[in-house]
Short mmCIF file of C-alpha atoms in Angstrom, two decimals:
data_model
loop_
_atom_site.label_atom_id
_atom_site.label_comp_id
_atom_site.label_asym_id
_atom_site.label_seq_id
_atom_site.Cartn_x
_atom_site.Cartn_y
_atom_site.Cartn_z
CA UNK A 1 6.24 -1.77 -18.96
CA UNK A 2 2.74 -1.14 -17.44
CA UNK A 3 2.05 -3.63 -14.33
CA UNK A 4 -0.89 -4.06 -11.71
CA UNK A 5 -0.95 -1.43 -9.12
CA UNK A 6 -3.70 -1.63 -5.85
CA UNK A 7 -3.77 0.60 -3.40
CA UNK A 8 -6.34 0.72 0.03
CA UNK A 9 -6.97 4.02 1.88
CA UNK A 10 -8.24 4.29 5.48
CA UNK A 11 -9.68 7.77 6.40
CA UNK A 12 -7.35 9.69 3.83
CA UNK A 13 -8.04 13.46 3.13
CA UNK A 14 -10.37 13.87 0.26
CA UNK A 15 -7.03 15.57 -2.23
CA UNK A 16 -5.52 11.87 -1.66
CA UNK A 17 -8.72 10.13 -2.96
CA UNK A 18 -8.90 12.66 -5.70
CA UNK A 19 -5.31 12.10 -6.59
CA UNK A 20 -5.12 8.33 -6.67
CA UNK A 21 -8.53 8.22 -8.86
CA UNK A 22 -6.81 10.36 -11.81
CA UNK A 23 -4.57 7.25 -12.31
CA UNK A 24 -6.89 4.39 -10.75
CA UNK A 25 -10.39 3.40 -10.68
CA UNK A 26 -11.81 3.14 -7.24
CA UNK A 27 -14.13 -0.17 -7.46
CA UNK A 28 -14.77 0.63 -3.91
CA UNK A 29 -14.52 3.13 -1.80
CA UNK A 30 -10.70 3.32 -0.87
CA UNK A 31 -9.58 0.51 -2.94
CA UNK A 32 -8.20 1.79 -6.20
CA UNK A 33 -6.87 -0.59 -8.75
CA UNK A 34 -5.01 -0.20 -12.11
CA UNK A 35 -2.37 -0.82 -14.45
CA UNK A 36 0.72 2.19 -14.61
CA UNK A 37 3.98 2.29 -15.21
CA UNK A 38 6.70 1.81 -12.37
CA UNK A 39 7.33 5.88 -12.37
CA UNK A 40 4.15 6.72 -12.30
CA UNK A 41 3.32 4.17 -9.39
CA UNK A 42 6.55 5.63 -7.67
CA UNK A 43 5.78 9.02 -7.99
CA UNK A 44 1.75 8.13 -7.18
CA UNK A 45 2.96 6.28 -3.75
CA UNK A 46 5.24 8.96 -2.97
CA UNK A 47 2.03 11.85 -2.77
CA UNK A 48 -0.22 9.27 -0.78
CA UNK A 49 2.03 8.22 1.61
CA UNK A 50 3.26 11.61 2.48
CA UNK A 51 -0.18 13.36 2.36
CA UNK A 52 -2.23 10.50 4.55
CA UNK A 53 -2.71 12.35 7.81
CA UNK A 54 -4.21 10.18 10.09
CA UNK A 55 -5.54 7.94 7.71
CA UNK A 56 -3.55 4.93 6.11
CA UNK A 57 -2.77 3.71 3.21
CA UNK A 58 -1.07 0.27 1.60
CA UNK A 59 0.30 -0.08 -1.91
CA UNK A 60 0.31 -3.92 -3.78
CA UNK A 61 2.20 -4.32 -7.02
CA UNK A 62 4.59 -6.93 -8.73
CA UNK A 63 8.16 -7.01 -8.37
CA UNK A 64 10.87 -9.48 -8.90
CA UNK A 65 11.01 -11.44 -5.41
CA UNK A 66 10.20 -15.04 -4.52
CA UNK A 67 6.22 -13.32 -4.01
CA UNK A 68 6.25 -11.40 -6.89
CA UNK A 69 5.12 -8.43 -5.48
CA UNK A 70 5.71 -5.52 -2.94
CA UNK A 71 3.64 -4.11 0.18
CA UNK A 72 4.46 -0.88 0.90
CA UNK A 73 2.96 1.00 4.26
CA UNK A 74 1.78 4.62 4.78
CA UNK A 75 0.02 5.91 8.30
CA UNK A 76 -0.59 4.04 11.44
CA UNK A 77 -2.27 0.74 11.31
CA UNK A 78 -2.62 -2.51 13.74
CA UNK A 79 -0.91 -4.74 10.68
CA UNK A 80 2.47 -3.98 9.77
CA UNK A 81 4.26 -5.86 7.07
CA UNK A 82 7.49 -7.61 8.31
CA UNK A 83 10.25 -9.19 6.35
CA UNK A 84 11.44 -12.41 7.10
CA UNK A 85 14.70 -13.35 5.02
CA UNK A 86 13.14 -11.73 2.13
CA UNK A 87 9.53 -12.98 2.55
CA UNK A 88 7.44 -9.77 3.57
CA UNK A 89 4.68 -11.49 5.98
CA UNK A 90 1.61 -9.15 7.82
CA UNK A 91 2.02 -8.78 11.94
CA UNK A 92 -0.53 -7.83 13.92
CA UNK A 93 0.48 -5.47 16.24
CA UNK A 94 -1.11 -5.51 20.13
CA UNK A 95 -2.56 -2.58 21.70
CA UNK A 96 0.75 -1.34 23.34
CA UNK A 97 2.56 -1.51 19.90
CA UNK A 98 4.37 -4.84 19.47
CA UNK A 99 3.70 -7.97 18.61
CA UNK A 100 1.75 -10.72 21.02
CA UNK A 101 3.96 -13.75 21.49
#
C-alpha cells in the first residue's frame, strides 16, 4: 500500500537530490514529497542517509504509533528527534552537543 513520504535535505551532494527526485517531486528546493510504497521508501532512505556527507537529511512518513508517523535522522543537525515512552519529540541540541536544561 502506497503512503505519504517527505523528506528535507540540508547541503546534500547533488547524486542525493538527483536520486530522491526520480521517486519525489521537489516543491522546493530540498523538500521532496510523494506517495511510494514502504520498500521503496526503505530502500530510498537507506541511499540518502548513507550518501549525505555533510549535509542532512530527515525522512516523515506514517506508521502505526500513537503519532502516526516516523522521523527518521541522517547527518549532523542542532535538532535531534528523541523518544519519550514511544512519543518521538524534537530536542534542540546546545552548542557543546547536549541538551540545555
Amino acid at each position: 500500500m502506497p503512503n505519504m513520504v517527505v523528506i528535507s535535505t540540508t547541503a546534500v551532494p547533488d547524486h542525493v537530490r538527483g536520486a530522491i527526485s526520480r521517486w519525489l517531486i521537489e516543491p522546493a528546493p530540498g523538500f521532496y514529497v510523494g506517495t511510494v510504497s514502504a520498500k521503496v521508501r526503505d530502500m530510498l532512505w537507506d541511499a540518502v542517509s548513507a550518501s549525505v556527507g555533510e549535509g542532512a537529511a530527515v525522512c516523515v512518513h506514517p506508521a502505526e504509533n500513537e503519532q502516526r508517523y516516523v522521523i527518521k535522522t541522517a547527518g549532523q543537525r542542532r535538532r535531534r528527534v528523541t523518544d519519550l515512552e514511544g512519543l518521538q519529540l524534537v530536542a534542540f541540541m546546545g552548542e557543546n552537543g547536549h541538551v540545555p536544561l
